[in-house]
Coordinates of C-alpha atoms in Angstrom, one line a residue:
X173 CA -124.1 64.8 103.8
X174 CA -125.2 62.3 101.3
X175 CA -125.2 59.5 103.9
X176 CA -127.1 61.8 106.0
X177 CA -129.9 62.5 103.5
X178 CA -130.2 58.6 102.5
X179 CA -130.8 58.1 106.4
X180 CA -133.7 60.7 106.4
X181 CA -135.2 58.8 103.5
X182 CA -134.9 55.3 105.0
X183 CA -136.6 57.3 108.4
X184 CA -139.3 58.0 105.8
X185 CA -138.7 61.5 106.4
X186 CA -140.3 64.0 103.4
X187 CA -137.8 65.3 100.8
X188 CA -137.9 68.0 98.5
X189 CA -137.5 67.8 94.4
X190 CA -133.8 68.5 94.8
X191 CA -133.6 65.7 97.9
X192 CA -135.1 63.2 95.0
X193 CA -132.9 64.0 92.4
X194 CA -129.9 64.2 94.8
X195 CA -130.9 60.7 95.9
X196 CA -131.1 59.0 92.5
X197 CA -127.9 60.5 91.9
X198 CA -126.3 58.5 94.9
X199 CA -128.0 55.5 94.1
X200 CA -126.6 55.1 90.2
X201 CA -123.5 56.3 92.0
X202 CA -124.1 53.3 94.5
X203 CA -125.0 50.8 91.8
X204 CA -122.0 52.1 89.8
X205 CA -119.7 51.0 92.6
X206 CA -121.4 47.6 93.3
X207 CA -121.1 46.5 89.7
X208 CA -117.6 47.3 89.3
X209 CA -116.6 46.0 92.9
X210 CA -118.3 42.6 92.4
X211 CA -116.8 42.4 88.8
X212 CA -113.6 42.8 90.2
X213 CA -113.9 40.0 92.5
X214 CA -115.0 37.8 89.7
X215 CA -111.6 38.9 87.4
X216 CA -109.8 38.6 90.9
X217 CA -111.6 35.0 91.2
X218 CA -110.4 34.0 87.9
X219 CA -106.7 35.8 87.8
X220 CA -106.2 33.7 91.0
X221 CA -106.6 30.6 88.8
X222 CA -103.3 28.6 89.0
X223 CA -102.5 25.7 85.9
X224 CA -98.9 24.4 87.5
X225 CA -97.7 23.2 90.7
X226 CA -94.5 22.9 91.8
X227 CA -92.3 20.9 94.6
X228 CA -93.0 23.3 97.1
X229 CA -96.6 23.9 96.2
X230 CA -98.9 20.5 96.4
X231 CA -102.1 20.4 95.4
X232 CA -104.8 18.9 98.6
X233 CA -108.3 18.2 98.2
X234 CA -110.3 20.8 97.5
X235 CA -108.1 23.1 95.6
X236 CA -107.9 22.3 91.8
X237 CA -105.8 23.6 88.9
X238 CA -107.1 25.3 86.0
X239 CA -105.8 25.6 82.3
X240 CA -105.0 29.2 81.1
X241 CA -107.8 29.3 79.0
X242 CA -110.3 28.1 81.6
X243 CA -111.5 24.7 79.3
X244 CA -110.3 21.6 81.6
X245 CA -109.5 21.3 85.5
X246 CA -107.9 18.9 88.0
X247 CA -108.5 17.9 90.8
X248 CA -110.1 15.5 92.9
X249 CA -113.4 13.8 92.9
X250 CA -116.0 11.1 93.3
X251 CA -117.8 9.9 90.8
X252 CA -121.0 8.0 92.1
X253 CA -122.4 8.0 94.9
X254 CA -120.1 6.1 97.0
X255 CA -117.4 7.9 98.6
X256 CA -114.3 6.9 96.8
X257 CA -112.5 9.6 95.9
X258 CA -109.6 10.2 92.7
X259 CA -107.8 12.9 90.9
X260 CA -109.1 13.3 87.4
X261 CA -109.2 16.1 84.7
X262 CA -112.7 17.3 83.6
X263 CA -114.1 20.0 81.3
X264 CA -114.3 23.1 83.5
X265 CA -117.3 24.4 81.5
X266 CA -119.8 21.9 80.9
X267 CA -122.7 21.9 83.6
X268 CA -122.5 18.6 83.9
X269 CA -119.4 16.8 84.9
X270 CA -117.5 15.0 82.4
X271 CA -114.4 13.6 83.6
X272 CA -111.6 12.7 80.8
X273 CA -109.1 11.2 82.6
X274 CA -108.2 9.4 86.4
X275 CA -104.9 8.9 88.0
X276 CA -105.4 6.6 90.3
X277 CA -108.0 4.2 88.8
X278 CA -107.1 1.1 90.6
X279 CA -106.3 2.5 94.3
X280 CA -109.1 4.9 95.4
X281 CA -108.9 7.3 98.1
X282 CA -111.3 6.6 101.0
X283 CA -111.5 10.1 102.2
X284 CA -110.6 14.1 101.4
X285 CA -107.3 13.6 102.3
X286 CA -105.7 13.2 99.2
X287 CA -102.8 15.2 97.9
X288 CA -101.0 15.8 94.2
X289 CA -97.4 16.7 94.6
X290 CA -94.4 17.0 92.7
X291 CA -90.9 15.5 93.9
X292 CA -87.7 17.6 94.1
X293 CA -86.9 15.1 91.4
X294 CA -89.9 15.4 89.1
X295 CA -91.7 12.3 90.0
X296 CA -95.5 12.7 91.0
X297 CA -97.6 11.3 93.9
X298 CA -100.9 10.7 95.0
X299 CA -100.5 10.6 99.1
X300 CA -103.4 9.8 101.4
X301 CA -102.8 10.8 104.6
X302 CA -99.9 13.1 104.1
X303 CA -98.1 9.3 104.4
X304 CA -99.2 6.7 102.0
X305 CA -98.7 6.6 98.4
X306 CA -102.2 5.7 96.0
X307 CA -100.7 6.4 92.8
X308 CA -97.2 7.8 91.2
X309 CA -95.5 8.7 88.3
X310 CA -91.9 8.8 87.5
X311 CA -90.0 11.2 85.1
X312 CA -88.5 10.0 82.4
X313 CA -84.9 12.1 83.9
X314 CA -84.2 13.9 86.6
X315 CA -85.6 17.7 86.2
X316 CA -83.6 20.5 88.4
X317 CA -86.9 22.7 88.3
X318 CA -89.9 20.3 87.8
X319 CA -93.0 22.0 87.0
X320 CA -96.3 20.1 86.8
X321 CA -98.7 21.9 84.5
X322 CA -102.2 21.7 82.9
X323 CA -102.4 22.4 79.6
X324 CA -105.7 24.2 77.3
X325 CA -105.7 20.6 75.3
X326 CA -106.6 18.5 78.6
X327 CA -103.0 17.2 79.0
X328 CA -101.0 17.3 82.0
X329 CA -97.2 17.7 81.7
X330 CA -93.8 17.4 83.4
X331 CA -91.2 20.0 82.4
X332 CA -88.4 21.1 83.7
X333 CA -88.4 24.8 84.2
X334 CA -85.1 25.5 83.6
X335 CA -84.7 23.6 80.3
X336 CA -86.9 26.1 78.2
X337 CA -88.2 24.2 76.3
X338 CA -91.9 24.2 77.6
X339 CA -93.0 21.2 75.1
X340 CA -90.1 18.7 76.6
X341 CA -92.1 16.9 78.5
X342 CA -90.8 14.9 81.0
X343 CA -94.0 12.8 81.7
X344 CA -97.6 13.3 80.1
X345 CA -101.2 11.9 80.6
X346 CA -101.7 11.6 76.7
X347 CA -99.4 8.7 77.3
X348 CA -101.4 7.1 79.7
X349 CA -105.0 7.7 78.6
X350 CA -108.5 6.1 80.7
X351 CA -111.7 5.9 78.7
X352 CA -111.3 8.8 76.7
X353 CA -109.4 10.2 73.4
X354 CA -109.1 13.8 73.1
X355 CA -108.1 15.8 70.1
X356 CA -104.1 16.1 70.1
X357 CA -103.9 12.5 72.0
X358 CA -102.1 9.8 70.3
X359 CA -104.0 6.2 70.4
X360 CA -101.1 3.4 69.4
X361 CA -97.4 2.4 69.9
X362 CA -94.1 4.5 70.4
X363 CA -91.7 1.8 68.8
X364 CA -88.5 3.3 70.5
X365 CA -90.0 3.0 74.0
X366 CA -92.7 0.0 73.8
X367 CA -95.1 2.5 75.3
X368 CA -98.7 1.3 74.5
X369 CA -101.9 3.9 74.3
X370 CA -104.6 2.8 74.7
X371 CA -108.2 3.2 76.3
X372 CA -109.8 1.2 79.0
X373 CA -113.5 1.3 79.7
X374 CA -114.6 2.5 83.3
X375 CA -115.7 -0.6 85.2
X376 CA -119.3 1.3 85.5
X377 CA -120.3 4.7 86.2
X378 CA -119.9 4.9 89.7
X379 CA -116.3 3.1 89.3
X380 CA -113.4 4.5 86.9
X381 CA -111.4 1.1 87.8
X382 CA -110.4 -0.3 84.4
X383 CA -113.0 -2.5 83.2
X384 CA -112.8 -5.7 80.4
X385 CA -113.6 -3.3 77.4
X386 CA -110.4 -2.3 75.8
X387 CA -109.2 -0.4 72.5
X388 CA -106.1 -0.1 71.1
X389 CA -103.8 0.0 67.7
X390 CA -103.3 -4.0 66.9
X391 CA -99.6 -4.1 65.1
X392 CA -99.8 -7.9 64.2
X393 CA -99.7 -7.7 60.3
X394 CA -100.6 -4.7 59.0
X395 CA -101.3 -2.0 61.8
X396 CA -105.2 -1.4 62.2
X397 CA -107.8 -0.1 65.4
X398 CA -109.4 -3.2 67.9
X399 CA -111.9 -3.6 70.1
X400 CA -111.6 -6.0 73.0
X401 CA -114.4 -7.7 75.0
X402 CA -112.3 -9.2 77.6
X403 CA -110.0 -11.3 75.9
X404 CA -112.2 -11.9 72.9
X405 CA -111.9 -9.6 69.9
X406 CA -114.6 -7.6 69.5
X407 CA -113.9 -5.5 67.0
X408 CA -111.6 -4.9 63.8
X409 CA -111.3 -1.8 61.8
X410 CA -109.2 -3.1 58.9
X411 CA -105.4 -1.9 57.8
X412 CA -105.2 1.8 56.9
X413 CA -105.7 2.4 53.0
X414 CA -104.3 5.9 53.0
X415 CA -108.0 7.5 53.4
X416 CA -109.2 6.2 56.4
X417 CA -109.1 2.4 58.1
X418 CA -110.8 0.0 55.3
X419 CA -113.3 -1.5 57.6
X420 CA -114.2 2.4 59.1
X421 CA -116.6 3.7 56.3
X422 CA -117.7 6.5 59.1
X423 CA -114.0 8.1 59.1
X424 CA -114.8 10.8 56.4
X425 CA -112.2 13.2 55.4
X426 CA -115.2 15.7 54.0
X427 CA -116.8 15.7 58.1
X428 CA -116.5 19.3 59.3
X429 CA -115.5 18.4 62.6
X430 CA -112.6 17.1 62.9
X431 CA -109.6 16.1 60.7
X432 CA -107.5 12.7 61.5
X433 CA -104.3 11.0 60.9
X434 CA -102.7 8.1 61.1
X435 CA -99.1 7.0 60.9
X436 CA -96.8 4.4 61.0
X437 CA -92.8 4.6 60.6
X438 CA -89.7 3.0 62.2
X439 CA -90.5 4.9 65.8
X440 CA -94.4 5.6 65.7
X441 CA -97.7 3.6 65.2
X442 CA -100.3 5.9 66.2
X443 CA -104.0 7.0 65.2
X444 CA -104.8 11.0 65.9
X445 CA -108.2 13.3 65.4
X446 CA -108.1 17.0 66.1
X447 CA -110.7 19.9 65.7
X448 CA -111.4 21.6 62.2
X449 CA -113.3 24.1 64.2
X450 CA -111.9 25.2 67.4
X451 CA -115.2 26.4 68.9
X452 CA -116.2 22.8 68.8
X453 CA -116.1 20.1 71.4
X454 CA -115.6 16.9 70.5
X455 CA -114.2 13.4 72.8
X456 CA -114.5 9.3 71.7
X457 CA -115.5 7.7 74.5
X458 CA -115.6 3.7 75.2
X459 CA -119.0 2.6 76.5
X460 CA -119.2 -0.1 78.8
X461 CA -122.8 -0.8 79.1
X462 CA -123.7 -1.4 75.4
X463 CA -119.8 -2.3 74.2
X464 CA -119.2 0.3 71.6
X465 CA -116.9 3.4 71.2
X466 CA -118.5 6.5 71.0
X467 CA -117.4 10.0 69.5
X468 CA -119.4 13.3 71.2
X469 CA -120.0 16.4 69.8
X470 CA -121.3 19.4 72.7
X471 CA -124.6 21.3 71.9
X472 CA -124.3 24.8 73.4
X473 CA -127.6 24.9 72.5
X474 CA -129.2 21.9 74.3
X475 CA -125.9 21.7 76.9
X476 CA -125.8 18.4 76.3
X477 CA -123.6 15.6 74.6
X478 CA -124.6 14.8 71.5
X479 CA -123.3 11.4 69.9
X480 CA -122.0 11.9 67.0
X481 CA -120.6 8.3 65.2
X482 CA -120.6 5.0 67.2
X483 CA -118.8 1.8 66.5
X484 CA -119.9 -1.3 66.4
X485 CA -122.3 0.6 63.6
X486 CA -124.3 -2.7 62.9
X487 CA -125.1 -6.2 64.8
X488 CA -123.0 -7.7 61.8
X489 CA -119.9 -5.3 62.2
X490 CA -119.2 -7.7 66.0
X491 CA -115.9 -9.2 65.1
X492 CA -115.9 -13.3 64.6
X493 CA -120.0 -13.3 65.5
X494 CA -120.5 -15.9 63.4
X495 CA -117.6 -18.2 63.8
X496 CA -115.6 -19.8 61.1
X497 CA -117.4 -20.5 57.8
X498 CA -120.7 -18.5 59.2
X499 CA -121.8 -15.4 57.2
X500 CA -123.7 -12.6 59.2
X501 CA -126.6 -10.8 57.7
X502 CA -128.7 -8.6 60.0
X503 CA -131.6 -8.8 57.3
X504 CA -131.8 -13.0 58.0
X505 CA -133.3 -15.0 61.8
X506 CA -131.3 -15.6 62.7
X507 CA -128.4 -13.3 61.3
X508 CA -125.5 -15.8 61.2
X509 CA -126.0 -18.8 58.8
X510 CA -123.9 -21.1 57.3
X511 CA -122.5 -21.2 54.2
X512 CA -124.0 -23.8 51.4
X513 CA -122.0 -27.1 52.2
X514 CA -121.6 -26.1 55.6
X515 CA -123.8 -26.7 58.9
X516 CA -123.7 -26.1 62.6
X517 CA -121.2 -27.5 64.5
X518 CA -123.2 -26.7 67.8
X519 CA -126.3 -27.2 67.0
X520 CA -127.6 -26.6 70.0
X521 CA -125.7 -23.5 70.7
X522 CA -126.4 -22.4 67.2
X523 CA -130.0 -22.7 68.1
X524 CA -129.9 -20.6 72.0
X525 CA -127.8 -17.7 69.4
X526 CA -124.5 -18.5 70.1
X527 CA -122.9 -19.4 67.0
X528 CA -118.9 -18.4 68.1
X529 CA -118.1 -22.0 67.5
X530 CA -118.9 -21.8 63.5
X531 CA -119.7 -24.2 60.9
X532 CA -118.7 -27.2 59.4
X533 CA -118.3 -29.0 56.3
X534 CA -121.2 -31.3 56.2
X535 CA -119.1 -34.2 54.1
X536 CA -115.4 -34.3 54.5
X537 CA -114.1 -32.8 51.9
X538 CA -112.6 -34.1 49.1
X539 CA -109.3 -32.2 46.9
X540 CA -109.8 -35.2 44.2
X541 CA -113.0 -34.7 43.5
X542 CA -112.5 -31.3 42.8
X543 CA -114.1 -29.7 46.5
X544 CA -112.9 -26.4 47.0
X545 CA -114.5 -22.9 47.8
X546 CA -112.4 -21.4 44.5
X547 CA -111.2 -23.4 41.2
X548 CA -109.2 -21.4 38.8
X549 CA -108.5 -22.6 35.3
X550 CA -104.2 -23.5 35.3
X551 CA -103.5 -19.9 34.1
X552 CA -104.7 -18.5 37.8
X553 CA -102.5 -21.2 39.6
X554 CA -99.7 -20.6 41.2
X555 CA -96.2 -22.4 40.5
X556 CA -96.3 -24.4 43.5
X557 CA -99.5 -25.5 43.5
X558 CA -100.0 -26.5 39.6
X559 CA -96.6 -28.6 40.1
X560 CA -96.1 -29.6 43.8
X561 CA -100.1 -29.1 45.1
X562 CA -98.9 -26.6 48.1
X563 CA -101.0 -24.1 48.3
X564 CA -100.6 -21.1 50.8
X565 CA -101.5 -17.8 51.3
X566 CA -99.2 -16.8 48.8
X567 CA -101.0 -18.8 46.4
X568 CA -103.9 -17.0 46.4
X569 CA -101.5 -13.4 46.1
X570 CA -100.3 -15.4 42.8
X571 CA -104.2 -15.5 41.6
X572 CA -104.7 -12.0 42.6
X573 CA -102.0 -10.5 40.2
X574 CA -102.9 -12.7 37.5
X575 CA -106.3 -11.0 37.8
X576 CA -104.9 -7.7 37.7
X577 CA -102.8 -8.2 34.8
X578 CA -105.6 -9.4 33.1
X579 CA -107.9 -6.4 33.6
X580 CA -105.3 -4.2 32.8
X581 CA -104.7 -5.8 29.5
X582 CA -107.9 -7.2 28.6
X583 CA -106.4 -10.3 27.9
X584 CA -106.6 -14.3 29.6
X585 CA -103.4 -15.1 30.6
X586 CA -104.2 -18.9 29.9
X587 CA -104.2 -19.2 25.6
X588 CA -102.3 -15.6 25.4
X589 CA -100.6 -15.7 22.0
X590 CA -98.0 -12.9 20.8
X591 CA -96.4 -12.7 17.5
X592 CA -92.9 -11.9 18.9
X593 CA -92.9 -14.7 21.6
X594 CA -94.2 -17.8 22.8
X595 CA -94.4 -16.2 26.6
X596 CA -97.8 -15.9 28.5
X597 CA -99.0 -12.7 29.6
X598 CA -97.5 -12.8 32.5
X599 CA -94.2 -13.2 30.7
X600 CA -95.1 -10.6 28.3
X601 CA -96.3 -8.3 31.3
X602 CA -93.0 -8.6 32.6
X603 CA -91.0 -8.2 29.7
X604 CA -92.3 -5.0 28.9
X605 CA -91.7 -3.8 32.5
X606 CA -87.9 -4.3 32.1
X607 CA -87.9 -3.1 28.9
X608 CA -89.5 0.1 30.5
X609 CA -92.6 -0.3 28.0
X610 CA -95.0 -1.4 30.8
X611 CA -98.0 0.9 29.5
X612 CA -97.9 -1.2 25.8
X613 CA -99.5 -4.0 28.1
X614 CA -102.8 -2.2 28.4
X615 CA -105.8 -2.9 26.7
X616 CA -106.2 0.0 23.7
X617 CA -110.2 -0.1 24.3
X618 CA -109.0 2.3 27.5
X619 CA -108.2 5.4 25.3
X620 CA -106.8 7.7 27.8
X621 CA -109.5 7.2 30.7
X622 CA -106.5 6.4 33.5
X623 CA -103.5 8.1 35.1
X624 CA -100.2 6.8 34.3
X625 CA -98.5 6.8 37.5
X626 CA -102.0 4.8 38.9
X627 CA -101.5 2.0 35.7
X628 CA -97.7 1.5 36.6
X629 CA -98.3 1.2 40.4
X630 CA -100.6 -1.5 39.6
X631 CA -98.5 -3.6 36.7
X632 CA -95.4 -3.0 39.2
X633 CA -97.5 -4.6 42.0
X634 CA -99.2 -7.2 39.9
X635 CA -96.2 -8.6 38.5
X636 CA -94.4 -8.5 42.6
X637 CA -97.3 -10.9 43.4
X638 CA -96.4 -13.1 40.4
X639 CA -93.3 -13.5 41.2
X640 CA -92.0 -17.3 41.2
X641 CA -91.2 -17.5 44.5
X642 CA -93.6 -17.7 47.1
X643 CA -91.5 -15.9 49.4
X644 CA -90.4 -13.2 47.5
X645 CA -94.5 -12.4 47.0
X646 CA -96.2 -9.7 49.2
X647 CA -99.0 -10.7 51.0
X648 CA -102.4 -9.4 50.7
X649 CA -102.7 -7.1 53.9
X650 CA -99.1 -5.6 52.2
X651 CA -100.7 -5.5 48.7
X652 CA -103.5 -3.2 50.4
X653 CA -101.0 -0.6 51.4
X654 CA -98.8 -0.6 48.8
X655 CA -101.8 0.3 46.3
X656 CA -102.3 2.9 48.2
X657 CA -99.0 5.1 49.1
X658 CA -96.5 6.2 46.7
X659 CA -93.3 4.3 48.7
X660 CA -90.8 3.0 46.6
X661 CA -91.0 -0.8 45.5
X662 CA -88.5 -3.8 45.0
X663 CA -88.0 -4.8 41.4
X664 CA -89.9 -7.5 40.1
X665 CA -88.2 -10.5 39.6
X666 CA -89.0 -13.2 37.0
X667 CA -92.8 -14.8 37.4
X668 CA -94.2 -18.2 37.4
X669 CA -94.4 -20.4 34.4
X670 CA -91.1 -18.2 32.9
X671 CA -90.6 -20.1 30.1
X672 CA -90.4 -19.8 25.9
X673 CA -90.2 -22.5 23.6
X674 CA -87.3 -22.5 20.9
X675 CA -85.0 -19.8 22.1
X676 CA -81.9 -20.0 22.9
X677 CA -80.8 -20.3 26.7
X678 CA -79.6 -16.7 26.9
X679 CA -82.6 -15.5 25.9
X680 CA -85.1 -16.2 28.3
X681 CA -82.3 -15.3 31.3
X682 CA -83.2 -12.4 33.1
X683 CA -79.1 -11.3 32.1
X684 CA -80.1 -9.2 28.6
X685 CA -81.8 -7.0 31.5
X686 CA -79.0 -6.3 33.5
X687 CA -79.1 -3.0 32.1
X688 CA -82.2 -1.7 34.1
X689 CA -81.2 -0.7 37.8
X690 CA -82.4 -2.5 40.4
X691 CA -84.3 -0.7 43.9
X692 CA -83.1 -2.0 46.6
X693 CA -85.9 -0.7 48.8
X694 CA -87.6 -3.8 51.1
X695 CA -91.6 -3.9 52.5
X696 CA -91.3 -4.2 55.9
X697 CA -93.6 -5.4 58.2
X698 CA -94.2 -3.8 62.2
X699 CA -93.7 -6.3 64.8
X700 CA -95.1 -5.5 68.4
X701 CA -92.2 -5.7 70.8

């Protein structure tokens, strides 16, 4: 009946007041059933989401996985406008697409038909062709269930359904990332495996093929973040100072966006960020056009990427610009000049702004006469120097804990006089230590403006860098850390220059101290494998 009277009134047929109210009844009735029917497509849509594949369930072009909570998806792609196409992850919810991460980078597809599947065995492949193989990925053991699964972070995971243990992964693409570091990803070395993460520029923007800008967890000395232009180092952050990397001002702890850690053990050397505030997105990207790496920040309210910090900050921060004995400053034309005794040793490349080769001395010089860029009275020098004249890097970690000694003290270590001994301060310093009286060597003018356990790290490193033997010093990169962690330290043994006139030979042996235990603990330094 009700379909009957809607006919009359789309005949144009006249209607009484009850045929009007009758009629805007079915209509809200109509509209009723329209809303709900087209919202239950869209939940049906989005319940229809898959985030896994399996063996018997490969994913072809044109179908694409979705994380539970709807934030990344994969699938294939081109990027440009040529028609190379990969499998990548992107944000499922930014308008425009930002892709995070590529498969097959080197070996494009050509066409649409590509294909992701997982092996009986847990291995994946990229097939073109139902027959040739672009890209695969092999499972660190065999999996009797092998479930291939994007996760709400952006990663893409291996596990074996039947272990249960969903976060055993048996491969993952944090391990293998492109251009871009995501919040949970790990940038740097697993130790026990020799796996190395690190990013890779695209080649441009229309090609995701690894290009010659590179970044990545140095482990050469002390562990620290590098650029690479090519082979060239572009870029160093400077060793970890238990804050933040000593050359990375930028890296605040107080930021609101995102926290960060870094660590470095026996098994891991790794560099992390993730989010303070989960509502927040937030990526580092490596530029390829201008050379810097960039972290992102997305504006909900502009829908656009915002940057956020950017490294190289300043034209001075480009690693080695300069050359060797060349100081940068941006304020100068040009910025690199040479220091005073020094002069071009291009000239003409110095003057067309390439100054990589550095400076020279502009007279030989001569050790004699006295030339040198530091002299330190004899009470700076170290034991090998003063007597033999080597001098080394641990030379200069000599000078350095000479220094802090006598800051801490308020006292020249050259001319220091005692009433209970004819040792110099460094003697005196260490005499104390193993007596377990350190704090009596510190200056009285400091009242109590200092933290104990901050004075005795210091005189404990200090007198480890005086040590007599070069060898048995820290170097400077170690010196760095140590003053800033709380990790247990060698005893000190006895430091240059030793010596006391008119005592006995018992005396100024290091056996009256036997008494004090020594730590056996060693400084270790990471080697790359």
């Amino acid at each position: 009946m009700q379909a009957f009277r809607l006919a009359q009134i789309m005949e144009g047929r006249h209607l009484s007041c009850q045929d009007s109210f009758n009629f805007r009844h079915t209509m809200d009735v109509f509209t009723l059933i329209a809303f709900v029917s087209t919202s239950f497509l869209i939940f049906l849509k989005a319940s229809t989401a898959i985030d896994y594949i399996s063996p018997s369930e490969p994913l072809p072009d044109g179908k694409t996985l979705v994380s539970h909570d709807g934030s990344f998806e994969l699938g294939f792609f081109h990027p440009g406008s040529f028609g190379n196409r990969y499998l990548g992850i992107w944000y499922k919810n930014i308008p425009v697409r930002t892709v995070v991460w590529v498969a097959n980078r080197v070996n494009p597809l050509n066409d649409s038909s590509g294909m992701l599947m997982v092996t009986t065995t847990g291995d994946l492949q990229v097939l073109s062709q139902n027959i040739t193989v672009v890209w695969s990925a092999n499972s660190t053991k065999a999996a009797q269930n092998p479930i291939l699964q994007l996760l709400n972070s952006g990663n893409l995971v291996l596990i074996d359904g039947r272990d249960g243990n969903s976060e055993a992964y048996l491969w993952q693409s944090f391990d293998y990332p492109s251009d871009t570091l995501l919040p949970g990803m790990k940038l740097g070395w697993d130790l026990r495996t020799g796996l190395d993460r690190h990013l890779l520029a695209w080649k441009n923007s229309d090609d995701p093929s690894p290009g010659d800008f590179t970044w990545e967890i140095e482990l050469q000395g002390n562990p620290e973040a590098v650029l690479w232009k090519g082979s060239q180092k572009y870029f160093r952050s400077g060793p970890w100072n238990g804050i933040r990397f000593s050359g990375a001002p930028y890296l605040s702890p107080d930021n609101r966006v995102f926290s960060y850690e870094f660590v470095s053990n026996e098994e891991e050397v790794y560099y992390m960020f993730s989010f303070k505030n989960k509502s927040v997105l937030s990526r580092i990207v490596l530029n390829r056009t201008d050379h810097t790496r960039q972290r992102h920040t997305w504006s909900e309210e502009t829908r656009t990427w915002k940057l956020f910090t950017y490294v190289h900050n300043e034209y001075c921060d480009k690693y080695g610009l300069c050359g060797a004995y060349g100081n940068c400053d941006s304020t100068q034309l040009p910025a690199c000049q040479c220091l005073k005794g020094f002069k071009p040793k291009s000239p003409d490349g110095w003057s067309s702004g390439d100054w990589s080769q550095g400076c020279v001395r502009n007279k030989p010089l001569n050790c004699q006469a006295g030339d040198g860029f530091i002299q330190f009275g004899s009470g700076y020098k170290s034991p090998e120097y003063a007597v033999d004249g080597h001098f080394s890097i641990k030379s200069d970690v000599f000078s350095f804990g000479v220094t802090v000694l006598e800051i801490i003290s308020g006292k020249k270590n050259r001319g220091f006089h005692h009433s209970d001994h004819n040792h110099n301060l460094l003697g005196h310093a260490w005499r104390l230590w193993m007596e377990e009286r350190a704090l009596e060597v510190m200056d009285t003018m400091l009242g109590d403006s200092y933290t104990v356990s901050e004075i005795l790290r210091c005189i404990h490193v200090a007198l480890l860098c005086v040590q007599k033997r070069p060898k048995e010093r820290p170097d400077m990169s170690s010196v760095v850390l140590i003053l800033s962690s709380e990790n247990p330290l060698p005893q000190p043994k006895l430091p240059g220059f030793y010596t006391e006139r008119n005592l006995p030979e018992e005396e100024v042996s290091s056996s009256q101290y036997e008494r004090v235990s020594v730590n056996e603990v060693t400084i270790s330094k990471l080697q790359g494998r």
